[in-house]
PDB file of C-alpha atoms in Angstrom:
ATOM      1  CA  MET A   1      34.540 -19.717 -17.654  1.00 46.00           C
ATOM      2  CA  GLU A   2      31.452 -21.320 -15.912  1.00 54.00           C
ATOM      3  CA  ALA A   3      30.343 -17.898 -14.554  1.00 54.00           C
ATOM      4  CA  GLU A   4      30.567 -16.401 -18.121  1.00 53.00           C
ATOM      5  CA  ARG A   5      28.512 -19.100 -19.467  1.00 50.00           C
ATOM      6  CA  THR A   6      25.711 -18.699 -16.928  1.00 70.00           C
ATOM      7  CA  VAL A   7      25.651 -14.967 -17.449  1.00 73.00           C
ATOM      8  CA  ALA A   8      25.378 -15.427 -21.253  1.00 80.00           C
ATOM      9  CA  GLU A   9      22.519 -17.926 -20.786  1.00 80.00           C
ATOM     10  CA  LEU A  10      20.842 -15.468 -18.445  1.00 79.00           C
ATOM     11  CA  GLU A  11      21.220 -12.594 -20.924  1.00 83.00           C
ATOM     12  CA  ARG A  12      19.838 -14.842 -23.750  1.00 87.00           C
ATOM     13  CA  PHE A  13      16.779 -16.041 -21.616  1.00 84.00           C
ATOM     14  CA  LEU A  14      15.994 -12.277 -20.789  1.00 85.00           C
ATOM     15  CA  ALA A  15      16.473 -11.227 -24.458  1.00 89.00           C
ATOM     16  CA  ASP A  16      14.034 -13.980 -25.521  1.00 89.00           C
ATOM     17  CA  ARG A  17      11.387 -13.874 -22.941  1.00 89.00           C
ATOM     18  CA  GLY A  18      11.772 -10.449 -21.138  1.00 87.00           C
ATOM     19  CA  ASP A  19       8.898  -8.645 -22.946  1.00 89.00           C
ATOM     20  CA  GLN A  20       6.486 -11.442 -22.304  1.00 90.00           C
ATOM     21  CA  LEU A  21       7.534 -11.747 -18.658  1.00 91.00           C
ATOM     22  CA  LEU A  22       7.139  -7.883 -18.230  1.00 91.00           C
ATOM     23  CA  ARG A  23       3.495  -8.141 -19.632  1.00 91.00           C
ATOM     24  CA  THR A  24       2.781 -10.815 -17.185  1.00 90.00           C
ATOM     25  CA  ALA A  25       4.278  -8.912 -14.295  1.00 91.00           C
ATOM     26  CA  VAL A  26       2.337  -5.644 -15.329  1.00 90.00           C
ATOM     27  CA  LEU A  27      -1.007  -7.592 -15.261  1.00 88.00           C
ATOM     28  CA  LEU A  28      -0.239  -9.218 -11.952  1.00 88.00           C
ATOM     29  CA  ALA A  29       0.890  -5.783 -10.406  1.00 86.00           C
ATOM     30  CA  GLY A  30      -1.789  -3.591 -12.023  1.00 85.00           C
ATOM     31  CA  SER A  31       0.465  -0.911 -13.459  1.00 87.00           C
ATOM     32  CA  ARG A  32       3.642  -0.751 -15.592  1.00 91.00           C
ATOM     33  CA  GLU A  33       5.765   0.716 -12.856  1.00 91.00           C
ATOM     34  CA  ALA A  34       4.627  -1.893 -10.291  1.00 89.00           C
ATOM     35  CA  GLY A  35       5.090  -4.601 -12.867  1.00 89.00           C
ATOM     36  CA  GLU A  36       8.651  -3.437 -13.585  1.00 91.00           C
ATOM     37  CA  ASP A  37       9.387  -3.468  -9.853  1.00 91.00           C
ATOM     38  CA  LEU A  38       7.746  -6.942  -9.556  1.00 90.00           C
ATOM     39  CA  LEU A  39       9.899  -8.325 -12.448  1.00 91.00           C
ATOM     40  CA  GLN A  40      13.073  -6.772 -11.102  1.00 91.00           C
ATOM     41  CA  THR A  41      12.462  -8.374  -7.703  1.00 91.00           C
ATOM     42  CA  GLY A  42      11.737 -11.774  -9.386  1.00 91.00           C
ATOM     43  CA  LEU A  43      14.948 -11.385 -11.480  1.00 90.00           C
ATOM     44  CA  GLU A  44      16.982 -10.686  -8.365  1.00 90.00           C
ATOM     45  CA  ARG A  45      15.759 -13.926  -6.864  1.00 89.00           C
ATOM     46  CA  LEU A  46      16.377 -15.852 -10.028  1.00 87.00           C
ATOM     47  CA  LEU A  47      19.957 -14.435 -10.222  1.00 85.00           C
ATOM     48  CA  ARG A  48      20.668 -15.637  -6.624  1.00 86.00           C
ATOM     49  CA  HIS A  49      19.453 -19.177  -7.555  1.00 82.00           C
ATOM     50  CA  TRP A  50      20.650 -19.204 -11.251  1.00 79.00           C
ATOM     51  CA  ALA A  51      23.310 -21.761 -10.781  1.00 77.00           C
ATOM     52  CA  ALA A  52      21.069 -24.156  -8.953  1.00 79.00           C
ATOM     53  CA  ILE A  53      18.155 -24.043 -11.453  1.00 79.00           C
ATOM     54  CA  ASP A  54      17.913 -27.244 -13.663  1.00 76.00           C
ATOM     55  CA  GLY A  55      16.348 -26.922 -16.929  1.00 74.00           C
ATOM     56  CA  ASN A  56      14.195 -23.914 -18.062  1.00 77.00           C
ATOM     57  CA  PRO A  57      14.302 -20.922 -15.701  1.00 83.00           C
ATOM     58  CA  GLU A  58      11.148 -19.434 -16.931  1.00 86.00           C
ATOM     59  CA  GLY A  59       8.950 -21.737 -14.740  1.00 85.00           C
ATOM     60  CA  TYR A  60      10.963 -20.669 -11.741  1.00 86.00           C
ATOM     61  CA  LEU A  61      10.676 -17.071 -12.600  1.00 89.00           C
ATOM     62  CA  ARG A  62       6.928 -17.150 -13.359  1.00 89.00           C
ATOM     63  CA  ARG A  63       6.181 -18.978 -10.041  1.00 89.00           C
ATOM     64  CA  THR A  64       8.356 -16.348  -8.245  1.00 89.00           C
ATOM     65  CA  LEU A  65       6.333 -13.547  -9.942  1.00 91.00           C
ATOM     66  CA  TYR A  66       3.035 -15.046  -8.897  1.00 91.00           C
ATOM     67  CA  HIS A  67       4.204 -15.595  -5.311  1.00 89.00           C
ATOM     68  CA  LEU A  68       5.631 -12.081  -5.068  1.00 90.00           C
ATOM     69  CA  ALA A  69       2.380 -10.667  -6.485  1.00 87.00           C
ATOM     70  CA  ALA A  70       0.395 -12.549  -3.985  1.00 85.00           C
ATOM     71  CA  ASP A  71       2.538 -11.385  -1.085  1.00 82.00           C
ATOM     72  CA  ARG A  72       2.098  -7.743  -2.223  1.00 82.00           C
ATOM     73  CA  TRP A  73      -1.673  -8.282  -2.419  1.00 78.00           C
ATOM     74  CA  ARG A  74      -1.866  -9.585   1.111  1.00 78.00           C
ATOM     75  CA  GLN A  75       0.263  -6.599   2.210  1.00 75.00           C
ATOM     76  CA  GLN A  76      -1.976  -4.218   0.523  1.00 73.00           C
ATOM     77  CA  CYS A  77      -5.129  -5.844   1.982  1.00 71.00           C
ATOM     78  CA  ALA A  78      -3.634  -5.718   5.410  1.00 69.00           C
ATOM     79  CA  TRP A  79      -2.724  -2.044   4.865  1.00 65.00           C
ATOM     80  CA  ARG A  80      -6.200  -1.171   3.753  1.00 68.00           C
ATOM     81  CA  ARG A  81      -7.674  -2.759   6.841  1.00 66.00           C
ATOM     82  CA  ARG A  82      -5.374  -0.886   9.111  1.00 62.00           C
ATOM     83  CA  LEU A  83      -6.027   2.403   7.171  1.00 58.00           C
ATOM     84  CA  GLN A  84      -9.871   1.823   7.586  1.00 60.00           C
ATOM     85  CA  LEU A  85      -9.323   1.487  11.337  1.00 54.00           C
ATOM     86  CA  LEU A  86      -7.629   4.816  11.367  1.00 50.00           C
ATOM     87  CA  ARG A  87     -10.120   6.545   9.205  1.00 52.00           C
ATOM     88  CA  PRO A  88     -13.484   4.818   9.473  1.00 50.00           C
ATOM     89  CA  GLY A  89     -15.343   6.816   6.782  1.00 46.00           C
ATOM     90  CA  LEU A  90     -12.659   6.325   4.168  1.00 43.00           C
ATOM     91  CA  GLU A  91     -13.706   5.058   0.782  1.00 48.00           C
ATOM     92  CA  ALA A  92     -11.722   1.987  -0.374  1.00 42.00           C
ATOM     93  CA  ALA A  93     -11.290   3.323  -3.900  1.00 43.00           C
ATOM     94  CA  ALA A  94     -11.800   6.836  -5.146  1.00 46.00           C
ATOM     95  CA  ALA A  95     -14.152   7.366  -7.998  1.00 45.00           C
ATOM     96  CA  ASP A  96     -12.575   7.981 -11.308  1.00 40.00           C
ATOM     97  CA  PRO A  97     -13.077  11.558 -12.547  1.00 43.00           C
ATOM     98  CA  PHE A  98     -13.321  10.425 -16.146  1.00 46.00           C
ATOM     99  CA  SER A  99     -16.786   9.563 -17.611  1.00 37.00           C
ATOM    100  CA  GLN A 100     -15.420   6.658 -19.842  1.00 43.00           C
ATOM    101  CA  LEU A 101     -12.841   4.118 -19.211  1.00 49.00           C
ATOM    102  CA  ASP A 102     -11.448   2.180 -22.023  1.00 59.00           C
ATOM    103  CA  MET A 103     -12.055  -1.622 -21.944  1.00 68.00           C
ATOM    104  CA  ARG A 104      -8.465  -2.601 -20.973  1.00 69.00           C
ATOM    105  CA  ASP A 105      -8.558  -0.407 -17.877  1.00 72.00           C
ATOM    106  CA  SER A 106     -12.015  -1.769 -16.882  1.00 72.00           C
ATOM    107  CA  LEU A 107     -10.702  -5.285 -17.112  1.00 75.00           C
ATOM    108  CA  VAL A 108      -7.408  -4.555 -15.221  1.00 77.00           C
ATOM    109  CA  ARG A 109      -9.575  -2.900 -12.405  1.00 76.00           C
ATOM    110  CA  LEU A 110     -11.880  -5.885 -12.169  1.00 78.00           C
ATOM    111  CA  LEU A 111      -8.882  -8.157 -12.233  1.00 81.00           C
ATOM    112  CA  MET A 112      -7.319  -6.336  -9.259  1.00 83.00           C
ATOM    113  CA  GLN A 113     -10.405  -6.999  -7.270  1.00 84.00           C
ATOM    114  CA  LEU A 114     -10.057 -10.716  -7.518  1.00 86.00           C
ATOM    115  CA  PRO A 115      -8.426 -12.728  -4.654  1.00 87.00           C
ATOM    116  CA  ALA A 116      -4.766 -13.413  -5.210  1.00 86.00           C
ATOM    117  CA  ARG A 117      -5.035 -17.198  -6.390  1.00 89.00           C
ATOM    118  CA  GLN A 118      -7.852 -16.425  -8.736  1.00 88.00           C
ATOM    119  CA  ARG A 119      -6.004 -13.462 -10.206  1.00 88.00           C
ATOM    120  CA  ALA A 120      -2.856 -15.509 -10.644  1.00 89.00           C
ATOM    121  CA  VAL A 121      -4.798 -18.452 -12.383  1.00 90.00           C
ATOM    122  CA  ILE A 122      -6.659 -16.068 -14.649  1.00 86.00           C
ATOM    123  CA  VAL A 123      -3.433 -14.379 -15.725  1.00 86.00           C
ATOM    124  CA  ALA A 124      -1.675 -17.687 -16.306  1.00 88.00           C
ATOM    125  CA  ARG A 125      -4.555 -19.404 -18.078  1.00 88.00           C
ATOM    126  CA  TYR A 126      -5.920 -16.527 -20.199  1.00 83.00           C
ATOM    127  CA  TRP A 127      -3.185 -14.030 -20.680  1.00 81.00           C
ATOM    128  CA  GLU A 128      -0.349 -16.330 -20.738  1.00 84.00           C
ATOM    129  CA  GLN A 129      -2.389 -18.958 -22.448  1.00 84.00           C
ATOM    130  CA  LEU A 130      -0.865 -21.906 -20.265  1.00 88.00           C
ATOM    131  CA  SER A 131      -2.697 -25.122 -20.082  1.00 89.00           C
ATOM    132  CA  GLU A 132      -4.284 -26.220 -16.823  1.00 91.00           C
ATOM    133  CA  ALA A 133      -1.392 -28.530 -16.241  1.00 91.00           C
ATOM    134  CA  GLU A 134       1.154 -25.845 -17.011  1.00 90.00           C
ATOM    135  CA  SER A 135      -0.725 -23.350 -14.844  1.00 90.00           C
ATOM    136  CA  ALA A 136      -0.875 -25.756 -12.040  1.00 91.00           C
ATOM    137  CA  GLN A 137       2.894 -26.396 -12.268  1.00 90.00           C
ATOM    138  CA  ALA A 138       3.805 -22.694 -12.521  1.00 88.00           C
ATOM    139  CA  LEU A 139       1.627 -21.821  -9.529  1.00 88.00           C
ATOM    140  CA  GLY A 140       2.450 -24.877  -7.400  1.00 89.00           C
ATOM    141  CA  ILE A 141      -1.114 -25.986  -7.078  1.00 92.00           C
ATOM    142  CA  SER A 142      -3.159 -28.842  -8.352  1.00 93.00           C
ATOM    143  CA  VAL A 143      -5.009 -28.952 -11.670  1.00 92.00           C
ATOM    144  CA  GLY A 144      -8.291 -29.169  -9.818  1.00 93.00           C
ATOM    145  CA  THR A 145      -7.511 -25.942  -8.010  1.00 92.00           C
ATOM    146  CA  VAL A 146      -6.667 -24.292 -11.262  1.00 92.00           C
ATOM    147  CA  LYS A 147     -10.031 -25.331 -12.702  1.00 92.00           C
ATOM    148  CA  SER A 148     -12.115 -24.118  -9.709  1.00 91.00           C
ATOM    149  CA  SER A 149     -10.139 -20.903  -9.356  1.00 90.00           C
ATOM    150  CA  ALA A 150     -10.461 -20.157 -13.050  1.00 89.00           C
ATOM    151  CA  ALA A 151     -14.272 -20.743 -12.870  1.00 88.00           C
ATOM    152  CA  ARG A 152     -14.627 -18.487  -9.872  1.00 88.00           C
ATOM    153  CA  GLY A 153     -12.207 -15.947 -11.204  1.00 84.00           C
ATOM    154  CA  LEU A 154     -14.236 -15.703 -14.512  1.00 82.00           C
ATOM    155  CA  HIS A 155     -17.608 -15.514 -12.596  1.00 82.00           C
ATOM    156  CA  LYS A 156     -16.504 -12.738 -10.036  1.00 76.00           C
ATOM    157  CA  PRO A 157     -15.737  -9.985 -12.690  1.00 69.00           C
ATOM    158  CA  ARG A 158     -19.117 -10.559 -14.250  1.00 71.00           C
ATOM    159  CA  GLU A 159     -20.712 -10.114 -10.822  1.00 74.00           C
ATOM    160  CA  LEU A 160     -18.643  -6.943 -10.118  1.00 69.00           C
ATOM    161  CA  SER A 161     -19.420  -5.513 -13.558  1.00 67.00           C
ATOM    162  CA  GLU A 162     -23.103  -6.189 -13.199  1.00 71.00           C
ATOM    163  CA  ALA A 163     -23.165  -4.650  -9.752  1.00 70.00           C
ATOM    164  CA  SER A 164     -21.512  -1.556 -10.975  1.00 67.00           C
ATOM    165  CA  ASP A 165     -23.867  -1.258 -13.799  1.00 67.00           C
ATOM    166  CA  ALA A 166     -26.745  -1.710 -11.431  1.00 71.00           C
ATOM    167  CA  ARG A 167     -25.277   1.049  -9.176  1.00 74.00           C
ATOM    168  CA  ASP A 168     -24.857   3.359 -12.060  1.00 69.00           C
ATOM    169  CA  ALA A 169     -28.562   2.784 -13.217  1.00 72.00           C
ATOM    170  CA  SER A 170     -29.846   3.249  -9.846  1.00 76.00           C
ATOM    171  CA  LYS A 171     -27.993   6.691  -9.456  1.00 75.00           C
ATOM    172  CA  ALA A 172     -29.421   7.755 -12.699  1.00 72.00           C
ATOM    173  CA  ARG A 173     -32.915   6.840 -11.861  1.00 77.00           C
ATOM    174  CA  LYS A 174     -32.681   8.596  -8.444  1.00 78.00           C
ATOM    175  CA  ALA A 175     -31.438  11.673 -10.097  1.00 73.00           C
ATOM    176  CA  ARG A 176     -34.366  11.673 -12.682  1.00 75.00           C
ATOM    177  CA  GLU A 177     -36.875  11.029  -9.843  1.00 77.00           C
ATOM    178  CA  ALA A 178     -35.518  13.906  -7.873  1.00 76.00           C
ATOM    179  CA  GLY A 179     -35.710  16.111 -11.008  1.00 67.00           C
ATOM    180  CA  SER A 180     -32.060  16.936 -10.867  1.00 55.00           C
ATOM    181  CA  ASP A 181     -30.713  15.629 -14.083  1.00 49.00           C
ATOM    182  CA  PRO A 182     -27.119  16.801 -14.119  1.00 47.00           C
ATOM    183  CA  ARG A 183     -27.494  17.872 -17.752  1.00 46.00           C
ATOM    184  CA  ASP A 184     -30.325  20.246 -16.810  1.00 46.00           C
ATOM    185  CA  ALA A 185     -28.311  21.940 -14.211  1.00 44.00           C
ATOM    186  CA  ALA A 186     -27.415  25.132 -15.982  1.00 44.00           C
ATOM    187  CA  ASP A 187     -25.703  28.056 -14.210  1.00 43.00           C
ATOM    188  CA  PRO A 188     -28.140  30.453 -12.673  1.00 44.00           C
ATOM    189  CA  GLU A 189     -28.516  33.828 -14.334  1.00 44.00           C
ATOM    190  CA  PRO A 190     -25.460  35.870 -13.501  1.00 42.00           C
ATOM    191  CA  ALA A 191     -25.995  38.414 -10.707  1.00 42.00           C
ATOM    192  CA  TRP A 192     -25.394  41.286 -13.158  1.00 39.00           C
ATOM    193  CA  GLY A 193     -28.203  40.008 -15.519  1.00 41.00           C
ATOM    194  CA  HIS A 194     -30.790  42.105 -13.814  1.00 42.00           C
ATOM    195  CA  LEU A 195     -28.823  45.304 -14.267  1.00 41.00           C
ATOM    196  CA  THR A 196     -29.270  45.218 -18.099  1.00 37.00           C
TER     197      THR A 196
END
């Protein structure tokens, strides 16, 4: 009977909080698929420790999500470093072929460039709208660390965005100075044009 009760509680918890937890996982992971995988892994850990959790399991699951995401970020950074050793000229991120990105995509890309702790604090404070104390408790860090990480985490995307804008402006200026405005680059006259 005890096992049935705990399963019912878990199902009720997931029905009530599942969508919000999935949104958090997607933001932490960077894509819907990766977020679903992250949440699934977190739920597996929650299920293993379900009977031992006192009180609200949401804090445990959120902390697990943040820690799993940080582990993945570390693994990805290590993989990128190893990949650069294998291919020295490899660009870290390929340029997006689309000329315009929507605001949400831009914000997620900037968020993904933050260090793990700053990203976790930004998601907890501003996406999940947790207080500084709640964020500190969920992440297992001090309130002071939440404050400093949030300040740095909010400043870094501005720097990255401004640097990107400056690079774009510089490329456009160089193209104008060289007289090679991409809009002016029309196809040359077809080879058969001189036959008419």
